[in-house]
Coordinates of C-alpha atoms in Angstrom, one line a residue:
Chain E
M1 CA 17.6 -25.0 14.9
T2 CA 15.3 -27.2 12.8
A3 CA 12.1 -25.9 14.9
R4 CA 12.7 -22.5 13.8
G5 CA 10.6 -20.7 11.3
L6 CA 11.6 -18.4 8.5
Y7 CA 10.0 -15.1 8.4
I8 CA 10.1 -14.0 4.7
Y9 CA 10.2 -10.4 3.2
C10 CA 10.6 -10.7 -0.4
V11 CA 11.9 -12.8 -3.3
A12 CA 14.1 -11.5 -6.1
K13 CA 16.2 -12.9 -8.8
G14 CA 19.7 -13.7 -7.6
D15 CA 22.0 -16.8 -6.9
R16 CA 24.1 -15.4 -4.1
E17 CA 23.5 -17.2 -0.8
E18 CA 24.7 -14.8 1.9
P19 CA 24.2 -13.2 5.2
L20 CA 23.2 -9.4 4.8
D21 CA 24.6 -6.7 7.2
L22 CA 21.0 -6.0 8.2
C23 CA 18.8 -6.9 11.3
G24 CA 15.2 -7.6 11.1
I25 CA 12.3 -8.1 13.5
E26 CA 13.6 -8.3 17.0
G27 CA 17.2 -7.6 15.9
T28 CA 17.4 -11.1 14.2
P29 CA 20.2 -11.1 11.4
L30 CA 18.7 -11.4 7.7
W31 CA 19.9 -14.0 4.9
A32 CA 19.6 -14.0 1.4
L33 CA 18.9 -17.7 0.7
T34 CA 18.8 -18.9 -2.7
D35 CA 17.3 -21.8 -4.8
Q36 CA 16.3 -22.1 -8.6
G37 CA 18.1 -18.6 -9.5
L38 CA 15.9 -17.1 -6.9
V39 CA 16.7 -15.2 -3.8
A40 CA 14.4 -15.2 -0.6
I41 CA 15.2 -12.3 2.0
V42 CA 14.5 -14.0 5.5
Q43 CA 15.3 -14.0 9.2
E44 CA 14.7 -16.7 11.5
C45 CA 11.8 -16.5 14.0
E46 CA 9.5 -18.5 16.3
P47 CA 7.3 -20.8 14.0
K48 CA 4.0 -19.1 15.1
P49 CA 2.2 -15.9 14.1
F50 CA 3.9 -12.5 14.7
A51 CA 1.9 -10.9 17.3
S52 CA 2.6 -8.5 20.2
A53 CA 0.3 -7.1 22.6
D54 CA 2.2 -4.1 22.8
Q55 CA 0.9 -1.8 20.0
K56 CA 4.2 0.3 19.6
V57 CA 6.2 -2.9 19.3
F58 CA 3.9 -4.1 16.5
A59 CA 3.9 -0.9 14.7
N60 CA 7.6 -1.0 14.9
W61 CA 7.9 -4.3 13.3
L62 CA 5.6 -3.1 10.5
L63 CA 7.9 -0.4 9.7
I64 CA 10.8 -2.6 10.0
H65 CA 9.3 -5.0 7.5
Q66 CA 8.7 -2.1 5.1
N67 CA 12.2 -0.8 5.4
I68 CA 13.7 -4.2 4.8
V69 CA 11.6 -4.7 1.7
D70 CA 12.8 -1.1 0.6
L71 CA 16.3 -1.8 1.0
A72 CA 16.0 -5.1 -0.8
W73 CA 14.1 -3.5 -3.6
E74 CA 17.1 -1.1 -3.9
R75 CA 19.7 -3.8 -4.0
Y76 CA 17.9 -6.3 -6.2
E77 CA 15.9 -3.8 -8.3
T78 CA 12.9 -6.0 -9.0
I79 CA 11.3 -7.9 -6.1
I80 CA 8.0 -9.7 -5.0
P81 CA 7.2 -8.2 -1.6
F82 CA 5.4 -10.5 1.0
G83 CA 2.8 -8.9 3.2
F84 CA 3.7 -8.4 7.0
G85 CA 3.7 -11.5 9.0
T86 CA 4.4 -14.4 6.5
V87 CA 6.3 -17.2 8.3
I88 CA 7.5 -20.5 6.7
L89 CA 7.1 -23.2 9.2
P90 CA 9.2 -26.4 9.9
T91 CA 6.6 -29.4 9.0
N92 CA 6.8 -33.1 9.2
G93 CA 10.5 -33.5 9.8
N94 CA 11.2 -30.8 7.0
S95 CA 12.9 -27.6 8.3
A96 CA 11.5 -24.4 7.5
R97 CA 14.6 -24.0 5.0
Q98 CA 13.6 -27.2 3.2
N99 CA 9.9 -26.0 2.9
L100 CA 11.2 -22.7 1.5
N101 CA 13.2 -24.5 -1.3
E102 CA 10.4 -26.7 -2.0
W103 CA 8.2 -23.8 -2.5
L104 CA 10.9 -22.0 -4.6
E105 CA 11.3 -25.1 -6.8
K106 CA 7.5 -25.5 -7.1
E107 CA 6.7 -21.9 -8.0
S108 CA 10.1 -20.7 -9.4
A109 CA 8.5 -20.3 -13.0
E110 CA 5.6 -18.3 -12.0
V111 CA 7.8 -16.2 -9.7
K112 CA 10.3 -15.5 -12.6
R113 CA 7.3 -14.4 -14.8
K114 CA 6.2 -12.0 -12.1
L115 CA 9.3 -10.5 -11.6
E116 CA 9.9 -10.2 -15.3
Y117 CA 6.6 -8.5 -15.5
L118 CA 7.4 -5.9 -12.7
K119 CA 10.9 -5.0 -14.0
N120 CA 11.6 -1.3 -13.9
K121 CA 8.1 -0.6 -12.5
A122 CA 6.8 0.8 -9.2
E123 CA 3.4 1.0 -7.4
Y124 CA 1.9 4.5 -6.7
G125 CA -1.3 5.2 -4.6
V126 CA -3.6 7.7 -6.0
Q127 CA -6.7 9.3 -4.0
V128 CA -9.0 11.9 -5.1
L129 CA -11.0 13.7 -2.5
W130 CA -13.6 16.3 -2.8
D131 CA -15.4 18.7 -0.6
P132 CA -19.0 18.5 -1.2
N133 CA -19.6 22.1 0.1
V134 CA -17.7 23.3 -2.9
I135 CA -19.4 21.0 -5.3
L136 CA -22.7 21.3 -4.5
P137 CA -23.5 24.8 -5.5
R138 CA -22.4 24.1 -8.8
I139 CA -24.7 21.1 -9.0
R140 CA -27.4 23.2 -7.6
E141 CA -26.9 25.9 -10.4
Q142 CA -27.4 23.4 -13.2
D143 CA -30.1 21.3 -11.6
A144 CA -33.7 22.4 -12.3
E145 CA -35.3 19.7 -10.0
I146 CA -33.2 20.8 -7.1
Q147 CA -34.1 24.6 -7.6
Q148 CA -37.9 23.8 -7.9
S149 CA -37.7 21.7 -4.9
E150 CA -36.0 24.4 -2.9
K151 CA -38.5 27.0 -4.1
E152 CA -41.4 24.8 -3.0
T153 CA -39.7 24.2 0.4
R154 CA -39.4 27.8 1.1
S155 CA -43.0 28.6 0.1
K156 CA -44.8 25.8 2.2
P157 CA -45.9 26.2 5.9
A158 CA -43.6 24.6 8.4
G159 CA -45.0 21.2 8.8
V160 CA -45.0 20.5 4.9
A161 CA -41.8 22.2 4.5
Y162 CA -40.1 19.8 7.0
L163 CA -41.3 17.0 5.0
L164 CA -40.2 18.8 1.8
Q165 CA -36.8 19.5 3.2
R166 CA -36.1 15.8 4.0
K167 CA -37.2 15.1 0.2
L168 CA -34.8 17.8 -0.9
E169 CA -32.0 16.4 1.2
E170 CA -32.5 13.1 -0.2
L171 CA -32.5 14.6 -3.9
I172 CA -29.2 16.4 -3.0
R173 CA -27.7 13.1 -1.7
Q174 CA -28.5 11.4 -4.9
R175 CA -27.3 14.1 -7.1
L176 CA -23.9 14.1 -5.2
E177 CA -23.6 10.3 -5.4
T178 CA -24.2 10.4 -9.2
A179 CA -21.6 13.3 -9.6
A180 CA -19.2 11.3 -7.6
D181 CA -19.8 8.4 -9.8
V182 CA -19.3 10.3 -13.0
H183 CA -16.2 12.0 -11.8
F184 CA -14.7 8.5 -10.5
K185 CA -15.2 7.2 -14.1
T186 CA -13.7 10.2 -15.8
F187 CA -10.7 10.2 -13.5
Y188 CA -10.2 6.5 -13.5
H189 CA -10.1 6.4 -17.3
R190 CA -7.7 9.3 -17.3
I191 CA -5.6 7.6 -14.9
R192 CA -5.8 4.2 -16.7
E193 CA -4.6 5.7 -19.9
C194 CA -1.2 6.6 -18.6
V195 CA -0.4 3.5 -16.4
E196 CA 0.7 0.0 -16.9
N197 CA -1.9 -1.5 -14.6
I198 CA -4.6 -0.2 -12.0
H199 CA -6.4 -1.8 -9.1
I200 CA -9.5 -0.1 -7.5
E201 CA -9.2 0.1 -3.7
K202 CA -11.8 0.8 -1.1
V203 CA -12.3 4.4 -0.4
R204 CA -11.3 5.4 3.1
K205 CA -13.2 7.7 5.5
E206 CA -11.8 11.1 5.7
D207 CA -12.2 14.0 8.1
P208 CA -15.4 15.7 7.3
P209 CA -16.3 17.6 5.1
K210 CA -13.9 16.1 2.7
Q211 CA -14.8 12.7 1.1
M212 CA -12.7 10.3 -0.8
I213 CA -14.3 9.5 -4.3
L214 CA -11.5 7.6 -5.7
N215 CA -8.6 5.2 -4.3
V216 CA -6.5 3.4 -6.8
S217 CA -3.0 1.5 -6.9
C218 CA -1.2 2.0 -10.0
L219 CA 1.6 0.1 -11.5
Q220 CA 3.8 2.3 -13.6
N221 CA 7.0 2.2 -15.5
K222 CA 9.3 4.4 -13.4
E223 CA 10.4 6.6 -16.4
A224 CA 6.9 7.3 -17.5
M225 CA 6.0 9.1 -14.3
P226 CA 5.4 12.7 -15.6
A227 CA 2.3 11.6 -17.6
L228 CA 0.6 10.4 -14.5
G229 CA 1.9 13.4 -12.6
A230 CA 0.4 15.8 -15.3
V231 CA -3.1 14.2 -15.2
L232 CA -3.2 14.4 -11.4
E233 CA -2.0 18.0 -11.3
K234 CA -4.9 18.9 -13.5
I235 CA -7.5 17.1 -11.3
G236 CA -5.9 18.6 -8.2
Q237 CA -6.4 22.1 -9.9
M238 CA -10.2 21.7 -10.0
P239 CA -12.1 23.6 -7.4
G240 CA -13.2 21.3 -4.7
F241 CA -11.0 18.6 -5.4
D242 CA -7.5 17.4 -3.8
V243 CA -5.3 14.6 -4.9
R244 CA -3.0 12.5 -2.9
F245 CA -0.1 10.8 -4.8
T246 CA 1.9 8.5 -2.8
G247 CA 5.1 6.3 -3.6
P248 CA 7.0 4.8 -5.3
W249 CA 6.0 1.6 -3.3
P250 CA 7.4 -2.0 -4.0
P251 CA 4.6 -3.5 -6.1
Y252 CA 2.6 -4.8 -3.1
S253 CA -0.8 -4.6 -4.9
F254 CA 0.3 -6.4 -8.1
V255 CA 1.9 -9.6 -7.0
T256 CA -1.2 -11.8 -6.4
A257 CA -2.5 -14.3 -9.0
G258 CA -2.9 -12.9 -12.5
G259 CA -0.5 -10.1 -11.5
Chain P
M1 CA 2.4 17.8 -22.0
L2 CA 6.1 18.9 -22.0
N3 CA 5.7 22.2 -20.4
Q4 CA 2.7 21.2 -18.2
T5 CA 3.4 21.1 -14.4
S6 CA 3.4 17.6 -13.1
M7 CA 2.4 16.1 -9.5
E8 CA 5.2 14.4 -7.7
P9 CA 4.6 11.4 -5.8
T10 CA 5.5 11.5 -2.0
R11 CA 6.2 9.1 0.8
Q12 CA 5.9 11.7 3.6
G13 CA 3.1 12.5 5.9
R14 CA 0.0 10.9 7.7
A15 CA -2.0 10.0 4.8
T16 CA 1.0 8.3 3.1
L17 CA 1.7 6.2 6.4
V18 CA -2.0 4.9 5.9
D19 CA -1.4 4.2 2.3
L20 CA 1.8 2.2 3.2
L21 CA 0.1 0.2 6.0
D22 CA -2.7 -0.6 3.8
R23 CA -0.1 -2.3 1.3
V24 CA 2.0 -4.0 4.0
L25 CA -1.0 -5.3 6.1
D26 CA -3.4 -6.2 3.3
K27 CA -1.3 -7.1 0.3
G28 CA 1.9 -8.5 -0.8
L29 CA 2.3 -12.1 -2.0
L30 CA 0.1 -14.6 -0.2
I31 CA 0.8 -18.3 -0.2
N32 CA -1.8 -20.8 0.6
A33 CA -0.1 -23.7 1.9
D34 CA 0.1 -25.6 5.2
M35 CA 3.6 -24.5 5.7
I36 CA 3.0 -21.0 5.6
I37 CA 1.2 -18.8 8.1
S38 CA 0.5 -15.1 7.5
L39 CA -1.4 -12.3 9.2
A40 CA -4.1 -12.9 6.7
G41 CA -5.6 -15.6 8.9
V42 CA -5.4 -13.3 12.1
P43 CA -7.7 -10.4 11.3
L44 CA -7.8 -9.2 14.8
I45 CA -4.2 -8.5 14.8
A46 CA -4.6 -6.3 11.7
V47 CA -7.4 -4.2 13.3
N48 CA -5.2 -3.8 16.4
I49 CA -2.3 -2.5 14.5
R50 CA -4.2 0.3 12.7
A51 CA -5.0 1.5 16.3
A52 CA -1.5 1.3 17.1
I53 CA -0.3 3.3 14.3
A54 CA -1.3 6.6 16.0
S55 CA 1.5 6.0 18.5
V56 CA 4.1 6.2 15.9
E57 CA 2.7 8.8 13.8
T58 CA 4.1 11.6 15.9
M59 CA 7.5 10.1 15.7
L60 CA 7.3 10.0 12.1
E61 CA 5.4 12.9 10.9
H62 CA 8.4 15.5 11.0
G63 CA 10.8 13.4 9.1
L64 CA 11.7 10.3 7.1
M65 CA 10.5 7.0 8.4
R66 CA 13.8 5.9 7.7
D67 CA 15.6 7.9 10.2
F68 CA 13.8 6.1 12.8
I69 CA 13.9 2.6 11.6
L70 CA 17.4 2.5 10.0
P71 CA 19.4 2.5 13.1
Q72 CA 17.6 -0.5 14.3
I73 CA 18.0 -2.6 11.2
L74 CA 21.4 -1.5 10.1
P75 CA 23.9 -2.4 13.0
Q76 CA 26.6 -0.1 11.6
D77 CA 24.5 2.7 10.2
T78 CA 25.4 1.3 6.6
P79 CA 23.5 3.4 4.0
Q80 CA 22.5 0.2 2.0
L81 CA 22.5 -3.6 1.9
K82 CA 26.0 -4.9 1.4
P83 CA 27.5 -8.4 1.6
A84 CA 28.1 -9.1 5.1
G85 CA 31.4 -9.9 7.0
A86 CA 31.9 -12.2 10.0
A87 CA 28.9 -11.2 11.9
H88 CA 26.8 -14.0 10.9
D89 CA 28.2 -17.5 10.9
T90 CA 25.2 -19.9 11.0
L91 CA 23.2 -20.4 7.9
P92 CA 19.4 -21.1 8.7
E93 CA 18.8 -24.9 8.3

């Protein structure tokens, strides 16, 4: 068995080494392995990257990973989740288990500090989308330059009008960009005020005409949820804006260095 | 604030699945050490898996993800983790 790797799902506080009545990827039994007052939820695996050419198989593994992490989160209350596909290898005569213990010994203080920080907290995803078709008329109403440019475009002969139209489109694009930026800042600060920690994520492409203008991960005390919910409710009620609010997730976004 | 309506977070639906996969694939604790391998070093796999997600979406969109996955990970349909019995006997070395 020394040549086997250990696929690791998460670490938590604990000192009970035991098999768990759970199967992980490929139906392999799960174990809670301990050292330094920490417990690592693992399964044995081939000592190589987890990959499958079959996309359904792969997607299934991802969901198994997440569900195991979720169940461990329920049981141990506070966990540090690993991303999909983390495998501890056997090296230079050390088994994967020995390498796991070495890592836990080396990192136990930092891991325990993080676990303390994450106690009673969960991660939530927040995305704000807007529909430019709804927003633009309101911008146009208040923008003398756009109104003037539209008037000029209408009054010129076709050739000139074409050029003016391009110019007008560019002006509108800039105004929308500025408005998106202003809204991002306003929403970000409102959300920031009622959460423990926040990370800005890349905006994702949406089905047109909707555009995502804000994507953040929030770390929040589970009992303090209504404050964030109320802020998001208000944003979602603004004409042309939609809010997505997902979670609670294990704190995937808040376990890297600096937490 | 007390009487105000408050939005509730959800774990259902397509957009939620994307949110979840962003976390499982790109986040979580990363260890930089020779004895660890992770998907972070295999970017193509991550791209591939995003395409694969569509194939499980349909299965998941009408219900809880757990309804689909739990039977696979809980051999006796146990509702939650619990100390095991005699099924496992070899501690990983």
